[in-house]
Amino acid sequence: MNRVFSGIQPTGEMHLGNYLGAVRRWVSEAPIRPDNRSEALYCVVDLHAMTVAYEPAEFADRTRRTAMLLLAAGLDPERCVLFVQSHVSAHTELTWILNCIATYGELRRMTQFKDKGQGQESVSVGLLDYPVLMAADILAYDTTEVPIGDDQRQHLELARDIAIRFNHRFGETLIVPKPTFPEVAARVKDLQNPAAKMSKSANSEAGQILLVDPPSRIAKKIKSAVTDSLAAINYDPINQPGVSNLIEILSAATDQTIEQTTLGLHGQGYGALKSQTADAVVSLIEPLQARLAELEADLGEVGRILASGAVRAQEIADPVMERIRSATGLLPRLP
Ligand code: TRP
């Protein structure tokens, strides 16, 4: 059985970089096959998001909105398990058990902990424990594969170490997961600062295209994208980062190779590059916006999708947790 698990932060937003870089791929990968040899779980990790400052009044909306954006992007709840982390208690329960395996020293050394904790006058235990919760997410489902970006490499290594140590201490119980580093479909850069990737923390909103931007705003942002004065359409990210970024976006949005795109623009100027890119992005995003509007009009349906995702997730986690309780010597609760 091949089981894929990935966690998504509940930012409540999705930009073109997220969509073209990663989400579109999950959507097309159609994990649950009829033979049931393969299954994928996508978990909106609200408990992880509580480790940094957040606004409680907006939190539930952010969590739900993240799920809605994934659904609008085409994630099919019939083909994967989409659910919210806090809806399945195995995550927190297993975190406690793994807390007794993980060491303070290894958690303190995590680079993300050092970065996020730096300069804070008080650091919560939750922030320190973040990687253990992530290990629990993965290990509670007998996960075999975890698709991650490079920034999560160290956390995954820790999850593997914890699983190995657990098995050593309590006998073979946990499946030791492997990371996979999906090839990024497109590396989308900030439109105003093409040296940096398009990200939520970018300094200007003008540099990123949000999935919810109206078509006119998308066109405006693309038309104001930074280019250069070379007046030549070349894919050359070092010397022409702005132009190359637009070529990259246009290629991804039209499912063409970089070569096909540059060839198609032969002899034309930056104006043509920008208007073609704007048109392509708008036609790519419009159907997603239409689906999002349908979901917005039917929050009950969103709730039902997430509730049935949680039921399925729990069905998978239950026997794993039972095995873990028994291996660790916890007294069974008799019926
Ligand atoms: N820490 C991951 C991130 O910030 C999110 C995450 C939480 C995750 N649990 C996970 C990713 C389990 C993969 C598997 O991106």
Short mmCIF file of C-alpha atoms and ligand atoms in Angstrom, two decimals:
data_model
loop_
_atom_site.label_atom_id
_atom_site.label_comp_id
_atom_site.label_asym_id
_atom_site.label_seq_id
_atom_site.Cartn_x
_atom_site.Cartn_y
_atom_site.Cartn_z
CA MET A 1 0.00 0.00 0.00
CA ASN A 2 1.32 3.34 -1.05
CA ARG A 3 0.05 6.12 1.17
CA VAL A 4 0.85 9.76 0.59
CA PHE A 5 0.36 12.42 3.27
CA SER A 6 0.91 16.12 3.02
CA GLY A 7 0.07 19.06 5.26
CA ILE A 8 -1.01 22.50 4.10
CA GLN A 9 -0.83 25.62 6.24
CA PRO A 10 -4.22 27.35 6.67
CA THR A 11 -3.19 30.70 5.18
CA GLY A 12 -6.63 31.20 3.65
CA GLU A 13 -4.93 32.38 0.46
CA MET A 14 -3.47 30.88 -2.65
CA HIS A 15 -1.35 32.68 -5.18
CA LEU A 16 -0.30 31.75 -8.67
CA GLY A 17 3.05 30.45 -7.41
CA ASN A 18 1.34 27.96 -5.06
CA TYR A 19 -1.05 26.88 -7.75
CA LEU A 20 1.34 26.47 -10.66
CA GLY A 21 4.19 25.25 -8.48
CA ALA A 22 2.50 22.56 -6.44
CA VAL A 23 -1.27 22.42 -6.13
CA ARG A 24 -2.02 21.85 -9.78
CA ARG A 25 0.12 18.78 -9.65
CA TRP A 26 -1.59 17.19 -6.66
CA VAL A 27 -4.82 17.75 -8.42
CA SER A 28 -3.70 15.98 -11.56
CA GLU A 29 -2.12 13.08 -9.72
CA ALA A 30 -5.41 11.36 -8.98
CA PRO A 31 -4.14 9.33 -6.06
CA ILE A 32 -6.91 6.87 -5.23
CA ARG A 33 -6.87 4.30 -7.97
CA PRO A 34 -9.63 1.73 -8.38
CA ASP A 35 -7.38 -1.05 -7.09
CA ASN A 36 -6.93 0.85 -3.82
CA ARG A 37 -3.19 0.34 -3.82
CA SER A 38 -2.58 3.99 -3.39
CA GLU A 39 -4.18 6.69 -1.31
CA ALA A 40 -3.44 10.33 -0.57
CA LEU A 41 -4.34 12.45 2.44
CA TYR A 42 -4.22 16.23 2.37
CA CYS A 43 -4.51 17.80 5.77
CA VAL A 44 -5.08 21.48 6.56
CA VAL A 45 -2.78 21.87 9.55
CA ASP A 46 -4.61 24.29 11.83
CA LEU A 47 -2.88 22.97 14.96
CA HIS A 48 0.49 23.82 13.46
CA ALA A 49 -0.71 27.31 12.66
CA MET A 50 -1.53 27.88 16.35
CA THR A 51 2.20 27.89 17.14
CA VAL A 52 2.52 31.46 15.90
CA ALA A 53 0.41 34.54 16.67
CA TYR A 54 -3.03 34.43 15.04
CA GLU A 55 -6.45 36.02 15.27
CA PRO A 56 -8.93 33.53 16.80
CA ALA A 57 -11.95 35.29 15.30
CA GLU A 58 -10.62 34.72 11.79
CA PHE A 59 -8.99 31.36 12.27
CA ALA A 60 -11.86 29.01 11.41
CA ASP A 61 -12.57 30.98 8.25
CA ARG A 62 -8.93 30.80 7.21
CA THR A 63 -8.91 27.05 7.73
CA ARG A 64 -12.12 26.50 5.77
CA ARG A 65 -11.04 28.92 3.06
CA THR A 66 -7.80 27.00 2.56
CA ALA A 67 -9.79 23.82 2.00
CA MET A 68 -12.12 25.68 -0.37
CA LEU A 69 -9.21 27.00 -2.40
CA LEU A 70 -7.85 23.47 -2.77
CA LEU A 71 -11.26 22.22 -3.88
CA ALA A 72 -11.63 25.15 -6.28
CA ALA A 73 -8.19 24.33 -7.66
CA GLY A 74 -9.57 20.92 -8.56
CA LEU A 75 -8.64 18.67 -5.66
CA ASP A 76 -11.26 15.95 -5.90
CA PRO A 77 -12.56 14.67 -2.56
CA GLU A 78 -13.58 11.43 -4.30
CA ARG A 79 -9.96 10.74 -5.14
CA CYS A 80 -8.17 11.86 -2.01
CA VAL A 81 -8.87 12.51 1.65
CA LEU A 82 -9.11 16.21 2.41
CA PHE A 83 -9.53 17.05 6.08
CA VAL A 84 -8.68 19.40 8.93
CA GLN A 85 -5.99 18.34 11.39
CA SER A 86 -7.88 19.33 14.57
CA HIS A 87 -10.84 17.15 13.50
CA VAL A 88 -8.88 13.96 14.07
CA SER A 89 -7.65 13.51 17.62
CA ALA A 90 -4.95 10.98 16.68
CA HIS A 91 -2.64 13.89 15.77
CA THR A 92 -2.50 15.32 19.27
CA GLU A 93 -2.64 11.95 20.99
CA LEU A 94 0.29 10.61 19.02
CA THR A 95 2.18 13.86 19.54
CA TRP A 96 2.17 13.19 23.27
CA ILE A 97 3.45 9.66 22.84
CA LEU A 98 6.18 10.80 20.44
CA ASN A 99 7.08 13.65 22.82
CA CYS A 100 8.35 10.95 25.10
CA ILE A 101 10.65 9.69 22.32
CA ALA A 102 11.87 12.97 20.83
CA THR A 103 14.54 14.85 22.76
CA TYR A 104 14.70 18.46 23.79
CA GLY A 105 18.16 18.74 22.23
CA GLU A 106 17.07 17.68 18.75
CA LEU A 107 14.03 19.95 18.77
CA ARG A 108 16.03 22.94 19.94
CA ARG A 109 18.42 22.45 17.02
CA MET A 110 15.75 22.57 14.29
CA THR A 111 16.53 25.47 11.99
CA GLN A 112 12.89 26.50 11.58
CA PHE A 113 12.52 26.66 15.37
CA LYS A 114 15.62 28.79 15.64
CA ASP A 115 14.38 31.14 12.90
CA LYS A 116 10.85 31.50 14.22
CA GLY A 117 11.90 31.71 17.86
CA GLN A 118 14.65 34.23 17.31
CA GLY A 119 14.11 37.61 18.92
CA GLN A 120 10.84 36.52 20.60
CA GLU A 121 10.74 37.37 24.25
CA SER A 122 8.83 34.21 24.99
CA VAL A 123 8.73 31.04 22.92
CA SER A 124 5.87 28.58 23.33
CA VAL A 125 6.36 24.87 23.91
CA GLY A 126 4.11 24.45 20.86
CA LEU A 127 6.65 26.10 18.61
CA LEU A 128 9.37 23.82 19.93
CA ASP A 129 7.08 20.82 19.53
CA TYR A 130 5.98 21.70 15.98
CA PRO A 131 8.14 19.00 14.35
CA VAL A 132 6.80 16.31 16.68
CA LEU A 133 3.22 17.20 15.71
CA MET A 134 4.33 16.94 12.10
CA ALA A 135 5.85 13.52 12.78
CA ALA A 136 2.57 12.46 14.38
CA ASP A 137 0.61 13.68 11.33
CA ILE A 138 2.67 11.44 9.14
CA LEU A 139 3.13 8.39 11.35
CA ALA A 140 -0.54 8.10 12.43
CA TYR A 141 -1.48 7.01 8.90
CA ASP A 142 1.22 4.46 8.05
CA THR A 143 2.36 7.00 5.50
CA THR A 144 4.91 5.75 3.00
CA GLU A 145 5.56 8.97 1.08
CA VAL A 146 5.60 12.61 2.05
CA PRO A 147 5.84 15.12 -0.76
CA ILE A 148 7.59 18.20 0.61
CA GLY A 149 9.53 21.25 -0.40
CA ASP A 150 13.16 21.65 0.48
CA ASP A 151 12.35 23.72 3.57
CA GLN A 152 10.73 20.71 5.24
CA ARG A 153 13.62 18.30 4.70
CA GLN A 154 14.93 18.59 8.25
CA HIS A 155 11.47 18.04 9.76
CA LEU A 156 11.01 14.91 7.72
CA GLU A 157 14.41 13.60 8.72
CA LEU A 158 13.33 14.05 12.35
CA ALA A 159 10.06 12.20 11.74
CA ARG A 160 12.05 9.30 10.33
CA ASP A 161 14.48 9.35 13.28
CA ILE A 162 11.58 9.33 15.72
CA ALA A 163 9.93 6.40 13.92
CA ILE A 164 13.15 4.42 13.88
CA ARG A 165 13.81 5.13 17.56
CA PHE A 166 10.23 4.16 18.44
CA ASN A 167 10.55 0.85 16.60
CA HIS A 168 13.84 0.20 18.29
CA ARG A 169 12.37 0.76 21.71
CA PHE A 170 8.93 -0.82 21.25
CA GLY A 171 9.36 -3.23 18.34
CA GLU A 172 8.42 -2.78 14.69
CA THR A 173 5.29 -0.65 14.90
CA LEU A 174 5.66 2.44 12.77
CA ILE A 175 6.27 2.73 9.06
CA VAL A 176 9.31 4.85 8.35
CA PRO A 177 8.19 7.34 5.69
CA LYS A 178 10.21 8.58 2.76
CA PRO A 179 10.25 12.16 1.56
CA THR A 180 9.62 12.86 -2.08
CA PHE A 181 10.54 16.13 -3.68
CA PRO A 182 8.05 16.61 -6.46
CA GLU A 183 9.53 18.38 -9.39
CA VAL A 184 8.23 21.91 -9.29
CA ALA A 185 5.99 22.48 -12.29
CA ALA A 186 6.86 26.16 -12.48
CA ARG A 187 8.96 28.42 -10.30
CA VAL A 188 6.93 31.57 -10.28
CA LYS A 189 8.74 34.71 -9.15
CA ASP A 190 7.44 37.97 -7.71
CA LEU A 191 6.30 40.26 -10.54
CA GLN A 192 7.86 43.32 -8.93
CA ASN A 193 10.98 41.58 -7.67
CA PRO A 194 11.73 38.63 -9.95
CA ALA A 195 14.79 37.71 -7.89
CA ALA A 196 12.46 36.41 -5.16
CA LYS A 197 9.81 33.75 -5.42
CA MET A 198 6.17 34.78 -5.41
CA SER A 199 5.22 34.50 -1.76
CA LYS A 200 2.70 35.67 0.75
CA SER A 201 5.38 37.52 2.69
CA ALA A 202 6.54 39.48 -0.36
CA ASN A 203 6.59 43.17 0.40
CA SER A 204 4.18 44.31 -2.28
CA GLU A 205 0.79 42.93 -3.23
CA ALA A 206 1.46 44.08 -6.79
CA GLY A 207 4.08 41.36 -7.12
CA GLN A 208 1.75 38.44 -6.54
CA ILE A 209 -1.33 37.19 -8.32
CA LEU A 210 -3.94 35.83 -5.98
CA LEU A 211 -6.37 33.19 -7.12
CA VAL A 212 -9.18 35.52 -6.06
CA ASP A 213 -7.94 38.60 -7.95
CA PRO A 214 -10.52 39.84 -10.45
CA PRO A 215 -9.40 39.48 -14.09
CA SER A 216 -8.82 43.22 -14.48
CA ARG A 217 -6.48 43.24 -11.49
CA ILE A 218 -4.61 40.20 -12.80
CA ALA A 219 -4.09 41.95 -16.13
CA LYS A 220 -2.98 45.13 -14.42
CA LYS A 221 -0.45 43.34 -12.23
CA ILE A 222 1.01 41.49 -15.19
CA LYS A 223 1.16 44.63 -17.30
CA SER A 224 3.06 46.42 -14.52
CA ALA A 225 5.52 43.55 -14.06
CA VAL A 226 9.17 44.53 -13.96
CA THR A 227 11.05 43.69 -17.18
CA ASP A 228 14.29 45.21 -18.53
CA SER A 229 15.54 47.46 -21.29
CA LEU A 230 17.05 44.76 -23.49
CA ALA A 231 13.91 44.58 -25.64
CA ALA A 232 14.47 40.92 -26.45
CA ILE A 233 12.33 37.94 -25.49
CA ASN A 234 14.81 35.40 -24.17
CA TYR A 235 14.51 32.85 -21.44
CA ASP A 236 17.52 33.89 -19.41
CA PRO A 237 16.67 33.99 -15.68
CA ILE A 238 20.06 35.43 -14.73
CA ASN A 239 20.19 38.41 -17.07
CA GLN A 240 16.48 38.84 -17.77
CA PRO A 241 14.69 37.61 -14.64
CA GLY A 242 11.49 39.59 -15.17
CA VAL A 243 11.00 38.57 -18.79
CA SER A 244 11.92 34.97 -17.98
CA ASN A 245 9.37 34.89 -15.18
CA LEU A 246 6.62 35.98 -17.58
CA ILE A 247 7.74 33.34 -20.08
CA GLU A 248 7.65 30.76 -17.31
CA ILE A 249 4.14 31.79 -16.25
CA LEU A 250 2.87 31.88 -19.84
CA SER A 251 4.35 28.45 -20.55
CA ALA A 252 2.84 26.89 -17.43
CA ALA A 253 -0.54 28.53 -17.96
CA THR A 254 -0.74 27.30 -21.56
CA ASP A 255 0.95 23.92 -20.95
CA GLN A 256 3.70 24.65 -23.40
CA THR A 257 7.42 24.27 -23.11
CA ILE A 258 9.63 27.32 -22.64
CA GLU A 259 10.95 26.77 -26.18
CA GLN A 260 7.47 26.69 -27.72
CA THR A 261 6.53 29.87 -25.88
CA THR A 262 9.63 31.84 -26.86
CA LEU A 263 9.33 30.63 -30.44
CA GLY A 264 5.70 31.75 -30.52
CA LEU A 265 6.73 35.23 -29.40
CA HIS A 266 9.52 35.54 -31.96
CA GLY A 267 9.90 39.10 -33.21
CA GLN A 268 7.34 40.52 -30.77
CA GLY A 269 7.80 42.96 -27.90
CA TYR A 270 7.23 42.93 -24.16
CA GLY A 271 3.73 44.33 -24.70
CA ALA A 272 2.74 41.15 -26.54
CA LEU A 273 4.41 38.95 -23.92
CA LYS A 274 2.48 40.70 -21.17
CA SER A 275 -0.89 40.66 -22.85
CA GLN A 276 -0.59 37.00 -23.81
CA THR A 277 0.46 36.15 -20.26
CA ALA A 278 -2.42 38.12 -18.79
CA ASP A 279 -4.95 36.41 -21.09
CA ALA A 280 -3.55 32.97 -20.33
CA VAL A 281 -3.56 33.48 -16.57
CA VAL A 282 -7.09 34.87 -16.63
CA SER A 283 -8.40 31.90 -18.61
CA LEU A 284 -6.58 29.53 -16.30
CA ILE A 285 -7.98 31.13 -13.16
CA GLU A 286 -11.53 31.97 -14.23
CA PRO A 287 -12.91 28.42 -13.88
CA LEU A 288 -11.29 28.18 -10.44
CA GLN A 289 -12.99 31.39 -9.40
CA ALA A 290 -16.30 30.07 -10.65
CA ARG A 291 -15.87 26.91 -8.56
CA LEU A 292 -14.86 28.97 -5.55
CA ALA A 293 -18.01 31.07 -5.92
CA GLU A 294 -20.11 27.89 -5.95
CA LEU A 295 -18.45 26.68 -2.77
CA GLU A 296 -18.91 30.07 -1.14
CA ALA A 297 -22.61 29.77 -1.88
CA ASP A 298 -22.73 26.31 -0.29
CA LEU A 299 -20.65 26.25 2.87
CA GLY A 300 -22.74 23.30 4.05
CA GLU A 301 -21.27 21.23 1.24
CA VAL A 302 -17.75 22.29 2.22
CA GLY A 303 -18.49 21.24 5.78
CA ARG A 304 -19.75 17.85 4.61
CA ILE A 305 -16.67 17.26 2.48
CA LEU A 306 -14.37 18.03 5.41
CA ALA A 307 -16.46 15.96 7.81
CA SER A 308 -16.31 12.91 5.58
CA GLY A 309 -12.58 13.48 5.06
CA ALA A 310 -12.15 13.42 8.83
CA VAL A 311 -14.18 10.21 9.10
CA ARG A 312 -12.03 8.48 6.50
CA ALA A 313 -8.80 9.82 8.06
CA GLN A 314 -9.87 8.54 11.44
CA GLU A 315 -10.69 5.12 9.96
CA ILE A 316 -7.11 4.89 8.77
CA ALA A 317 -5.59 6.23 11.98
CA ASP A 318 -7.64 4.10 14.41
CA PRO A 319 -5.89 0.76 13.86
CA VAL A 320 -2.49 2.47 13.74
CA MET A 321 -3.17 4.16 17.09
CA GLU A 322 -4.37 0.86 18.51
CA ARG A 323 -1.08 -0.74 17.50
CA ILE A 324 0.83 2.15 19.05
CA ARG A 325 -1.08 2.02 22.34
CA SER A 326 -0.50 -1.65 22.60
CA ALA A 327 3.20 -1.46 21.68
CA THR A 328 3.83 1.26 24.26
CA GLY A 329 2.09 -0.70 27.03
CA LEU A 330 -0.90 1.55 27.63
CA LEU A 331 -3.76 -0.24 29.39
CA PRO A 332 -6.51 -1.06 26.86
CA ARG A 333 -9.88 0.48 27.53
CA LEU A 334 -12.17 -2.53 27.47
CA PRO A 335 -15.54 -2.10 25.77
N1 TRP B 1 5.29 21.97 8.18
C1 TRP B 1 4.70 21.90 6.86
C2 TRP B 1 4.88 23.26 6.16
O1 TRP B 1 5.02 24.27 6.82
C3 TRP B 1 3.23 21.57 6.91
C4 TRP B 1 3.00 20.20 7.45
C5 TRP B 1 2.44 19.87 8.65
C6 TRP B 1 3.30 18.97 6.80
N2 TRP B 1 2.36 18.54 8.78
C7 TRP B 1 2.87 17.94 7.68
C8 TRP B 1 3.86 18.66 5.56
C9 TRP B 1 3.04 16.60 7.34
C10 TRP B 1 4.02 17.30 5.23
C11 TRP B 1 3.61 16.29 6.12
O2 TRP B 1 4.81 23.33 4.97
#
